[in-house]
Short mmCIF file of C-alpha atoms in Angstrom, two decimals:
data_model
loop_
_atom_site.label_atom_id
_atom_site.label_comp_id
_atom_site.label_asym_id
_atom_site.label_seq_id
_atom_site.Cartn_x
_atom_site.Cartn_y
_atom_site.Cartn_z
CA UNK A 84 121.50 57.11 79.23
CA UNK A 85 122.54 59.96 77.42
CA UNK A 86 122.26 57.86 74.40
CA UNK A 87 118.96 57.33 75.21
CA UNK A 88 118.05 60.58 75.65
CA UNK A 89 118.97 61.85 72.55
CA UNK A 90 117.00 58.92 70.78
CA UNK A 91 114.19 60.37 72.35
CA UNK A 92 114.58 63.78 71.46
CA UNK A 93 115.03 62.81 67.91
CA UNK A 94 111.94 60.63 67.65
CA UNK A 95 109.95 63.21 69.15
CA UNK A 96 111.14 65.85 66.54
CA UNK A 97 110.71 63.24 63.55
CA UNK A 98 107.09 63.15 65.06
CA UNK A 99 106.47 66.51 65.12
CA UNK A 100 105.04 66.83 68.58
CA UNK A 101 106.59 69.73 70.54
CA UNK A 102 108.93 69.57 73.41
CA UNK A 103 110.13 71.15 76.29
CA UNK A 104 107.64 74.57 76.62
CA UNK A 105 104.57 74.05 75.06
CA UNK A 106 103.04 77.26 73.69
CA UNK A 107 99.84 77.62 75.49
CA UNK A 108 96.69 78.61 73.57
CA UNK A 109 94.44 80.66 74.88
CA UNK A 110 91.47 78.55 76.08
CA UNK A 111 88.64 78.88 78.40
CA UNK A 112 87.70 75.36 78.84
CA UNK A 113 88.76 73.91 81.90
CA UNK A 114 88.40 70.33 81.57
CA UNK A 115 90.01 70.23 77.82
CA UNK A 116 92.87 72.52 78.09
CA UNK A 117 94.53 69.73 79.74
CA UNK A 118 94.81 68.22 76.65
CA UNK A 119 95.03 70.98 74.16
CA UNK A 120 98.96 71.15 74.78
CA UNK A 121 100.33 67.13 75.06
CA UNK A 122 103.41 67.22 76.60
CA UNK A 123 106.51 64.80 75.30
CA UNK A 124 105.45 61.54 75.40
CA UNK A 125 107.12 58.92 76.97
CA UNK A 126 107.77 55.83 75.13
CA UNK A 127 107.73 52.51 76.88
CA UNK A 128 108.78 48.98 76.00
CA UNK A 129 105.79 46.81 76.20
CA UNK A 130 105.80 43.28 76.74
CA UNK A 131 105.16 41.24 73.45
CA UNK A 132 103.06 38.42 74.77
CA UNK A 133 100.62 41.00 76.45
CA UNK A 134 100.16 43.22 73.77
CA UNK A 135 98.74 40.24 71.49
CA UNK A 136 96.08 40.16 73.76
CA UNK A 137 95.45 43.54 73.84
CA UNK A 138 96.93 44.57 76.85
CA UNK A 139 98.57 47.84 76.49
CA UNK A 140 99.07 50.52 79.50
CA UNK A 141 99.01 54.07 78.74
CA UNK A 142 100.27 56.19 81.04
CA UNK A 143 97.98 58.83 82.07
CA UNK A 144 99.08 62.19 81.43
CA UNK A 145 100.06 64.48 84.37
CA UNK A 146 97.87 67.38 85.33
CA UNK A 147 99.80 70.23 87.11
CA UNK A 148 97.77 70.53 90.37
CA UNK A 149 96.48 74.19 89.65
CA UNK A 150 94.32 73.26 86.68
CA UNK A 151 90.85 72.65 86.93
CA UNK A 152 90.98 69.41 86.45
CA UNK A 153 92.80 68.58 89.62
CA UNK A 154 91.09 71.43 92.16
CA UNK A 155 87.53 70.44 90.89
CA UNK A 156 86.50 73.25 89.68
CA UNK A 157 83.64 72.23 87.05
CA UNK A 158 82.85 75.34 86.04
CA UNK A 159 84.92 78.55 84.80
CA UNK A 160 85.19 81.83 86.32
CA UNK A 161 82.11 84.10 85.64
CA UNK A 162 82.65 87.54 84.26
CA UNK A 163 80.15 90.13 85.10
CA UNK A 164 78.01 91.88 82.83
CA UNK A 165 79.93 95.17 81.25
CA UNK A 166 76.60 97.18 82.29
CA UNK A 167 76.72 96.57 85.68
CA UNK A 168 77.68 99.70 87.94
CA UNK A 169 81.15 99.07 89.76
CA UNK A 170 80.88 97.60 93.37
CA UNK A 171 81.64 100.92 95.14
CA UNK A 172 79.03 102.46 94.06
CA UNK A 173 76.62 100.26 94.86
CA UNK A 174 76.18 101.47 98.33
CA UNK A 175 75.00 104.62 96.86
CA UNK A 176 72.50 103.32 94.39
CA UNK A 177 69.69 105.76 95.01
CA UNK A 178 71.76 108.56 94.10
CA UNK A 179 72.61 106.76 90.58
CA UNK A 180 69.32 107.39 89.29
CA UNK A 181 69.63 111.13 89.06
CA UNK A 182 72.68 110.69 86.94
CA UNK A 183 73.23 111.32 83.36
CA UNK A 184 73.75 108.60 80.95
CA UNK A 185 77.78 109.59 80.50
CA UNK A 186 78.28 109.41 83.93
CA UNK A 187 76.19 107.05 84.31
CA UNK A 188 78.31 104.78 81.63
CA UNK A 189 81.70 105.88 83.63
CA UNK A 190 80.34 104.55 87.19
CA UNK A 191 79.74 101.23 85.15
CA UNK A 192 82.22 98.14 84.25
CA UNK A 193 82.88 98.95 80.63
CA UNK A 194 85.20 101.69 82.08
CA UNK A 195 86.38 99.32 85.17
CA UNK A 196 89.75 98.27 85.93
CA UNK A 197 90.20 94.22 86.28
CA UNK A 198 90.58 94.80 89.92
CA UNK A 199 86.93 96.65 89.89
CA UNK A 200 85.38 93.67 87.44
CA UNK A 201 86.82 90.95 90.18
CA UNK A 202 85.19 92.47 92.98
CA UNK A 203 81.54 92.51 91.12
CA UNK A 204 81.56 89.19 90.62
CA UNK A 205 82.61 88.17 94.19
CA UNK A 206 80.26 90.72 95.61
CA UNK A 207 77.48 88.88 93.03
CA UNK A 208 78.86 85.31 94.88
CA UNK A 209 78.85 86.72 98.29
CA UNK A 210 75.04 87.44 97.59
CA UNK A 211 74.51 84.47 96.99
CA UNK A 212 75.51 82.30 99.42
CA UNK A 213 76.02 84.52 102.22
CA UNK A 214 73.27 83.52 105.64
CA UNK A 215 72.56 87.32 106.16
CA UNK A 216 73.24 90.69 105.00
CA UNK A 217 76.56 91.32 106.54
CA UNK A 218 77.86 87.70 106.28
CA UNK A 219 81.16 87.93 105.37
CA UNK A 220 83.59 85.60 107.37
CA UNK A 221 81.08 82.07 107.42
CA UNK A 222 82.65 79.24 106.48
CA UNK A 223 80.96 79.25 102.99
CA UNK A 224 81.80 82.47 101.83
CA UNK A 225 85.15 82.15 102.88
CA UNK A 226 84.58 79.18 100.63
CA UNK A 227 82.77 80.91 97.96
CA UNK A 228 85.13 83.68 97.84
CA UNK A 229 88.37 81.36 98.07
CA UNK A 230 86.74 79.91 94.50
CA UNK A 231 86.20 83.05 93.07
CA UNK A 232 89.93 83.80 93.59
CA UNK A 233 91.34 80.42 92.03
CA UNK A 234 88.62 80.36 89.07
CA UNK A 235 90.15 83.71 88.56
CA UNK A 236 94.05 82.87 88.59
CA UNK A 237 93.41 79.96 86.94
CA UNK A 238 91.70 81.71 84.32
CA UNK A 239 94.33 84.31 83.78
CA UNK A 240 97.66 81.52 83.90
CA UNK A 241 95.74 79.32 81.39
CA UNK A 242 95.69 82.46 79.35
CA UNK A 243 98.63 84.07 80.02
CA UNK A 244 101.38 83.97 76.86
CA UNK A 245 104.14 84.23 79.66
CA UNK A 246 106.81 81.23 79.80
CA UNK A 247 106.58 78.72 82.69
CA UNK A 248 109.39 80.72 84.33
CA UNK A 249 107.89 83.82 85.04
CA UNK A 250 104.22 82.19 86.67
CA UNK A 251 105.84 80.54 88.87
CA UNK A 252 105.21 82.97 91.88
CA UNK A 253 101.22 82.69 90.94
CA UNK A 254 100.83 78.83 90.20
CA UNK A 255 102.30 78.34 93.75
CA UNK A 256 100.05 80.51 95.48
CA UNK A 257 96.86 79.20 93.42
CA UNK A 258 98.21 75.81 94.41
CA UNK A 259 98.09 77.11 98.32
CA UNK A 260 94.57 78.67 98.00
CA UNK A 261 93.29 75.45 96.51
CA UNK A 262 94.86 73.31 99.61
CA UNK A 263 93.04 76.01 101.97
CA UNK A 264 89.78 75.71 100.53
CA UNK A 265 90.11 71.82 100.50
CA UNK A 266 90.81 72.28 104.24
CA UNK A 267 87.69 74.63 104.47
CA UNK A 268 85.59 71.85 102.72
CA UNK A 269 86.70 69.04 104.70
CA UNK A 270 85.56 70.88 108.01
CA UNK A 271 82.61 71.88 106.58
CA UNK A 272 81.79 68.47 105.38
CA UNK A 273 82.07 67.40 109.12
CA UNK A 274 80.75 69.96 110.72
CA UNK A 275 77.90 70.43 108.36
CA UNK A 276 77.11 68.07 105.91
CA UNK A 277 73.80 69.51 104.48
CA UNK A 278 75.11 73.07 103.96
CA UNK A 279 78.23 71.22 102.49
CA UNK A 280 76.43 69.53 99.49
CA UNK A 281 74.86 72.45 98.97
CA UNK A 282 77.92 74.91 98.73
CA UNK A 283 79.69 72.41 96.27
CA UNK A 284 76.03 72.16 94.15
CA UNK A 285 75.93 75.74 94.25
CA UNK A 286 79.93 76.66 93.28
CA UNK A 287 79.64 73.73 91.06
CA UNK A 288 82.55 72.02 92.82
CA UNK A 289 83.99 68.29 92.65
CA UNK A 290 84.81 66.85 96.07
CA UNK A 291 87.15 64.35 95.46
CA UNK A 292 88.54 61.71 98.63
CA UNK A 293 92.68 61.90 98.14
CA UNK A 294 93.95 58.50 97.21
CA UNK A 295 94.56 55.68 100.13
CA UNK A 296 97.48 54.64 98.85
CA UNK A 297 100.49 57.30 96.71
CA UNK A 298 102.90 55.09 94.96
CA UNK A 299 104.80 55.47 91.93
CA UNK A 300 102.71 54.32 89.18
CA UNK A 301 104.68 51.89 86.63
CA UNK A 302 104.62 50.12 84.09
CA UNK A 303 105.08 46.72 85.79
CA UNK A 304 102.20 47.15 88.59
CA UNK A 305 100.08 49.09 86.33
CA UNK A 306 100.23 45.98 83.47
CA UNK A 307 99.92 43.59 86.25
CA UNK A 308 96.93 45.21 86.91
CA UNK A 309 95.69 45.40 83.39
CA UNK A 310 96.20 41.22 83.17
CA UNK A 311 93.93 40.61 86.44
CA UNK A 312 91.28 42.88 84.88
CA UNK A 313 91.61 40.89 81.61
CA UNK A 314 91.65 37.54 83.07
CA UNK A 315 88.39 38.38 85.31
CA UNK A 316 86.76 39.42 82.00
CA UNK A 317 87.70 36.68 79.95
CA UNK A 318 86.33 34.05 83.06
CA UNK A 319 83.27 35.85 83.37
CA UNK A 320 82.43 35.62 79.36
CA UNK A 321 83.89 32.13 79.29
CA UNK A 322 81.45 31.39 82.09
CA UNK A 323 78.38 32.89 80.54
CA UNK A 324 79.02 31.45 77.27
CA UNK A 325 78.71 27.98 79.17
CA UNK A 326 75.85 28.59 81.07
CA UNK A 327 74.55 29.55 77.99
CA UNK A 328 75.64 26.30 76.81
CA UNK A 329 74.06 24.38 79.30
CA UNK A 330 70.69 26.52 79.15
CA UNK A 331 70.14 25.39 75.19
CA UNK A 332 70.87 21.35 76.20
CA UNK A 333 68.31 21.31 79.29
CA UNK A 334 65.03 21.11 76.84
CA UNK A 335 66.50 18.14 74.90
CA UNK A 336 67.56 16.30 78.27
CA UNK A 337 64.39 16.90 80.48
CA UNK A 338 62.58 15.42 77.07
CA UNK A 339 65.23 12.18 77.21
CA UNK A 340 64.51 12.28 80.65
CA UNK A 341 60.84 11.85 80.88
CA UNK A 342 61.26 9.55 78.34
CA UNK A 343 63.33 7.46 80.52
CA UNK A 344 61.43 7.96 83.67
CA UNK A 345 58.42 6.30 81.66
CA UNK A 346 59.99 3.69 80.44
CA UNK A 347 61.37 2.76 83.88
CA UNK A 348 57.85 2.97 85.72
CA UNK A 349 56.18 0.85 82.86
CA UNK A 350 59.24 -1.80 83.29
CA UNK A 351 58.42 -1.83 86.59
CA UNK A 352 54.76 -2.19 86.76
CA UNK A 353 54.77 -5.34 83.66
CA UNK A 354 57.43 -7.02 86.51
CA UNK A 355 55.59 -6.36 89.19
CA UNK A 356 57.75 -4.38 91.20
CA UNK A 357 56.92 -1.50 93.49
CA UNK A 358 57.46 1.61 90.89
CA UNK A 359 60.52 3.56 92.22
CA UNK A 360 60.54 6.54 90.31
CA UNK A 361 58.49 9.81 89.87
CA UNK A 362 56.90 10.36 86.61
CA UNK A 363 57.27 14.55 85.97
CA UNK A 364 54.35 14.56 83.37
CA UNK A 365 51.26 14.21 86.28
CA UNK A 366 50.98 10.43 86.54
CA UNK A 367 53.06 9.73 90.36
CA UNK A 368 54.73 6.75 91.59
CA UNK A 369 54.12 4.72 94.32
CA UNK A 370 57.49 5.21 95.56
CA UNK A 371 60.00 2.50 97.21
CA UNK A 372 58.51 1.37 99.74
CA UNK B 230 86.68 31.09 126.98
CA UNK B 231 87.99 34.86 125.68
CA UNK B 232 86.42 34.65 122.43
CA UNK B 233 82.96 33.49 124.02
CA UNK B 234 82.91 36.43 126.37
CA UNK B 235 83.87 38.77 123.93
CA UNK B 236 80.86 37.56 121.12
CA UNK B 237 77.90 39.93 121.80
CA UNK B 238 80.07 42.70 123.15
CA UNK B 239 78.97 45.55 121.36
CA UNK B 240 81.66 48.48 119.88
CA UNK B 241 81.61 51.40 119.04
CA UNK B 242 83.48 53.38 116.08
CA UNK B 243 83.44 55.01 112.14
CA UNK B 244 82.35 54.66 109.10
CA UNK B 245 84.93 54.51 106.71
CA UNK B 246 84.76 54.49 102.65
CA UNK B 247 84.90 50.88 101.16
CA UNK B 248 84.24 48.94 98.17
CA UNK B 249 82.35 46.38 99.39
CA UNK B 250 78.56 45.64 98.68
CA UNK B 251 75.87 45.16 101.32
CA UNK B 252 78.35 45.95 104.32
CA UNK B 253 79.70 49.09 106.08
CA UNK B 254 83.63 49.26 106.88
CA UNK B 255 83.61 50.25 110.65
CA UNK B 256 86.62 51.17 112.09
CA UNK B 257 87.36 50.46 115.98
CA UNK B 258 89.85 52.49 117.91
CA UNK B 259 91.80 51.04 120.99
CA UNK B 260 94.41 52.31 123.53
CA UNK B 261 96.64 49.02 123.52
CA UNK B 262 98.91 49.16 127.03
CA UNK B 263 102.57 48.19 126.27
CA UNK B 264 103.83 47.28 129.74
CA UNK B 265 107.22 47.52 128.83
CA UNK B 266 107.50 51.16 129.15
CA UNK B 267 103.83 51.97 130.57
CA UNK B 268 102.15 53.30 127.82
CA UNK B 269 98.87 53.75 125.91
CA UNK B 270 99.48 52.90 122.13
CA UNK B 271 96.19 54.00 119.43
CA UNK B 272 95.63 51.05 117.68
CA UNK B 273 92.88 50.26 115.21
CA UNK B 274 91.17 47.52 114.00
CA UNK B 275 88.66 47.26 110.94
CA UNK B 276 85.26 45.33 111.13
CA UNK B 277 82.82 44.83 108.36
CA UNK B 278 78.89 45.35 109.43
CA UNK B 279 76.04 43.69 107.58
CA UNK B 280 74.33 46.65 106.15
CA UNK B 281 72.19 45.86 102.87
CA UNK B 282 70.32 48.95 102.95
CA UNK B 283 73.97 51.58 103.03
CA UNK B 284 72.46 53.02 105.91
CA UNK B 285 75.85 54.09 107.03
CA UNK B 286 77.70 56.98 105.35
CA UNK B 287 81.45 57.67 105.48
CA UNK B 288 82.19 59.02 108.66
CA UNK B 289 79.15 57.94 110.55
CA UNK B 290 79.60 56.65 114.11
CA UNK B 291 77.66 53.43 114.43
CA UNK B 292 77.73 50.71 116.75
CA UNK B 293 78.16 47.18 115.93
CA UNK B 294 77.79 44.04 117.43
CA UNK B 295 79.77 40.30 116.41
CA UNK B 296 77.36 37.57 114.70
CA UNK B 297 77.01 34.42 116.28
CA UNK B 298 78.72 32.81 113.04
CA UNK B 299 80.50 34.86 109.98
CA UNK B 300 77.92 35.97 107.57
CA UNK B 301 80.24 36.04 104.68
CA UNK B 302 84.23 36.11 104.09
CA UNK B 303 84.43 39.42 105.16
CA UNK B 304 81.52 40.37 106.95
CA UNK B 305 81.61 39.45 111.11
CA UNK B 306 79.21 41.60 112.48
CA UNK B 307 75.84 43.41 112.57
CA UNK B 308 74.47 46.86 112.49
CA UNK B 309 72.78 47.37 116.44
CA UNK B 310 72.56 51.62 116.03
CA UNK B 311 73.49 54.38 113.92
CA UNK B 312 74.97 56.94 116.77
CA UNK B 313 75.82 59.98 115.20
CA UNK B 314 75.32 60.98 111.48
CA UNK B 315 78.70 62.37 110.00
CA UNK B 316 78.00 66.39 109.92
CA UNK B 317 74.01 66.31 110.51
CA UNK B 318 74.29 65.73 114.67
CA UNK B 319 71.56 65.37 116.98
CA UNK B 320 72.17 66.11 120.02
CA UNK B 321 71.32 63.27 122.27
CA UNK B 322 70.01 65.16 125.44
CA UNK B 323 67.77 67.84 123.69
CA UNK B 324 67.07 65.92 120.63
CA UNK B 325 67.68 68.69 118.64
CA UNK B 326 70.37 69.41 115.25
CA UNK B 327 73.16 70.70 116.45
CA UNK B 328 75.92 72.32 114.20
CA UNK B 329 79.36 72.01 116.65
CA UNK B 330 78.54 74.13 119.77
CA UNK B 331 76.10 75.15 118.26
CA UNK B 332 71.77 74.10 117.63
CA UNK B 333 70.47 75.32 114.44
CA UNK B 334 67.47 77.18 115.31
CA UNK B 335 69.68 79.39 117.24
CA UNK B 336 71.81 79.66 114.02
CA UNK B 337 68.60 80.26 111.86
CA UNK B 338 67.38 82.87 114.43
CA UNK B 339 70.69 84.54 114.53
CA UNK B 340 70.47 84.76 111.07
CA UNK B 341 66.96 86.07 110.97
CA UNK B 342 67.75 88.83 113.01
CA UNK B 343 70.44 90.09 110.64
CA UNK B 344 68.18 89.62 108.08
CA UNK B 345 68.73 89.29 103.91
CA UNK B 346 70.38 91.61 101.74
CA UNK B 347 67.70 92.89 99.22
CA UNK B 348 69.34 91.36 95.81
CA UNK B 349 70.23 88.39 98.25
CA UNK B 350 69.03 84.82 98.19
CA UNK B 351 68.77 84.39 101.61
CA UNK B 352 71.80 81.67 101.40
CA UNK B 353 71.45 77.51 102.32
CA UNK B 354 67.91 76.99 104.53
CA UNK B 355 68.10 73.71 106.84
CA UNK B 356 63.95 73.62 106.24
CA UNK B 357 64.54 73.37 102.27
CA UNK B 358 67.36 71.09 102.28
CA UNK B 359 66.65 67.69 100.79
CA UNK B 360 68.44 64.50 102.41
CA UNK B 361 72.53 64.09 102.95
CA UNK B 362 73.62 61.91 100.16
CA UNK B 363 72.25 64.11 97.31
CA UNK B 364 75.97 64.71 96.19
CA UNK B 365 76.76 61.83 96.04
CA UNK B 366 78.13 60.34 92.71
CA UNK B 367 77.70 63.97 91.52
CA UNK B 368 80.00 65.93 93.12
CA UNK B 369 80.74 64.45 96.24
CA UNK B 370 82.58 61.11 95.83
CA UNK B 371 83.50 60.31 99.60
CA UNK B 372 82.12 57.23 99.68
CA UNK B 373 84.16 55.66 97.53
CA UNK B 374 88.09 54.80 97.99
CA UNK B 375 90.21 57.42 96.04
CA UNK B 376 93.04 56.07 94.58
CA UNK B 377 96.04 57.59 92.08
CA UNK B 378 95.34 57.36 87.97
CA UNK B 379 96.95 54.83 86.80
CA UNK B 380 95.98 54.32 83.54
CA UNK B 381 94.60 56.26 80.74
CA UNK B 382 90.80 53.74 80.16
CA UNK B 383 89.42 53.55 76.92
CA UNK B 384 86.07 55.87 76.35
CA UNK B 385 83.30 53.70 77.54
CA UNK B 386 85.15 51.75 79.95
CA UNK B 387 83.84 51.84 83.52
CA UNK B 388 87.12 53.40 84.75
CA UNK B 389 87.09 55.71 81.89
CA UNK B 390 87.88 59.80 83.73
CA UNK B 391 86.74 58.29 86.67
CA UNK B 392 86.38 61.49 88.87
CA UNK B 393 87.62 59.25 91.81
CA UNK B 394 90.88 59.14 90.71
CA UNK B 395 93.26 61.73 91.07
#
């Protein structure tokens, strides 16, 4: 095994691609960071009489359950606008006007803490979904608000230069606050179904059902797999490749056909026989009697 | 015999996510009696229900009833009533949408009372709200059976990041 190992570690740095910690790049995309940074890949012995067919299995690559790509979240967090005035003060907004433009600049964003840019844009998300004015426990901005939070520490770990090691406090709680607003969804989903599609339209969320079945995916199963899926392809193009067949002979054998129907009804008449057959081109037969 | 007086029985139970076409996956629950030590046991038991037109969603309560003779390999019985719709309830006394303990126009009233923020949008309206199912195969994919990733499909392949799979 150890052996092994060491093969591995070898081949990977004779390919080039990077083990162990992979230096993250800052990125805001949330579907494509997953694959910005591969991680080592695994090499697998594949069976010699599939793989002249075609049939190769690739393992997909795991996706730590805090990225985007596992919670659903299709879209990335939103920052607010740097000339927007800082959530506190929006309570007194009438007072704002009479302000100078320096203070006025200091009471906005541009000279915000994080903290103070966070809360505009879940007060801007509370706005939006909330049912009234001082809506804020419903289920859907609990929701709303839960999904302001994750876009947020997802954003910031996916940009973070820090080492595995020291995120590992704030991956596990973004991986609780994703399971709680699953939770949320599903009861919301049951309870209300309309108001459901409409939150997940709205927060631009996927709603995903978790899988029936959790096994260990391998290479066997998976391949055995692969060979049903390839046999039910190759039957169903075998099969329309001799209808098609089939289709281009009919003309020439409904013309033989005819041909033969004729000749047997004009046998029969010159004998004097009852005529037995049906003749497709208009003229009928008597028919046996 | 027990199989004659059981055809027509009707039963009762839910919807559940499937992958067959033109029938709905119905799934029955029992209390089965084990004598042995006196006790109730949940037990279920899957049924497939004609239903060419997907009236049923996942989670639906519907009743069913058996076909005289098997419509297909699978399918065994018909769709008699759709009960209750999975998170859009009427309530069958009043007739009227009810949201857990509580009916909607009450909600919407509630709500009206409190009244909107001024740079608010007022939030989700039941009047506006087009038909459930308008998720689905957007966003919502709860009508289909999830199931692991188990292998990375080639672009243009049917499986290829299918969002079912997780």
């Amino acid at each position: 095994m150890a052996l092994r190992a060491v093969g591995g570690a070898v081949r990977r740095a004779v390919l080039g691609v990077s083990g162990g910690r992979a230096i993250v790049t800052p990125t805001l995309m949330p579907a494509i960071t997953a694959m910005s940074h591969p991680q080592p890949h695994r090499h697998y012995a594949m069976r010699q009489e599939l793989t002249e067919h075609g049939i190769v299995w690739r393992r997909p690559q795991r996706i730590e359950s805090w990225k985007p790509a596992k919670s659903g979240d299709l879209s990335p967090y939103v920052e607010p606008q740097d000339e927007r005035v800082k959530a506190k003060f929006l309570a007194v907004k009438e007072a704002l006007d009479g302000v100078d433009d320096v203070t006025r600049q200091l009471l906005t964003l541009k000279f915000g803490t994080r903290a103070e840019k966070v809360r505009v844009t879940r007060y801007n998300v509370m706005r939006d979904i909330q049912r009234h004015q001082y809506d804020t426990g419903s289920l859907e901005v609990t929701i709303a608000m839960l999904t302001v939070r994750i876009r947020k520490a997802q954003q910031v770990l996916l940009t973070s230069k820090k080492g595995k090691k020291h995120t590992v406090r704030q991956r596990v709680t973004l991986d609780e606050t994703i399971a709680r607003r699953k939770k949320l969804l599903k009861h919301l989903r049951r309870m209300d179904y309309k108001r459901f599609e409409w939150l997940i339209s709205k927060l631009d969320i996927l709603y995903r059902p978790p899988p029936r079945y959790v096994r260990w995916v391998t290479r066997k199963i998976s391949l055995r797999k692969l060979v049903r899926e390839y046999g039910h392809a190759l039957r169903t193009e075998r099969l329309a490749a001799y209808r098609e067949q089939l289709e281009g002979q009919k003309k020439t054998f409904l013309k033989e056909k005819e041909e033969a129907l004729e000749w047997i009804a004009k046998t029969e008449e010159e004998l004097g026989v009852p005529v037995s057959v049906e003749v497709p081109g208009g003229k009928s037969g008597v028919g046996s009697a | 015999m027990a199989t004659s007086a059981h055809r027509g029985a009707v039963l009762i139970g839910q919807c559940i996510a499937h992958n067959t076409r033109n029938a709905a996956k119905v799934r029955v629950k029992r209390l089965i009696f084990d004598s042995n030590i006196n006790m109730y046991f949940p037990k279920h038991k899957n049924y497939y229900a004609h239903d060419p037109d997907r009236e049923c969603k996942t989670g639906d309560i519907v009743v069913i009833r058996e076909l005289p003779e098997r419509m297909s390999k699978v399918v065994t019985h018909s769709l008699v009533k759709l009960v209750y719709k999975f998170g859009d309830v009427t309530d069958p006394i009043t007739g009227k949408k009810v949201v857990v303990g509580q009916y909607r126009e009450h909600m919407d009233e509630r709500d009206e009372m409190f009244g909107v923020a001024e740079d608010g949008s007022g939030g989700f309206k039941y009047s506006e709200a087009p038909d459930r199912g308008w998720q689905q195969d957007k966003r919502d994919f709860t009508h289909k059976v999830g199931y692991q990733k188990w292998h990375e499909f080639e672009p243009g392949h049917r499986f290829h990041n299918d969002p079912v799979a997780s």
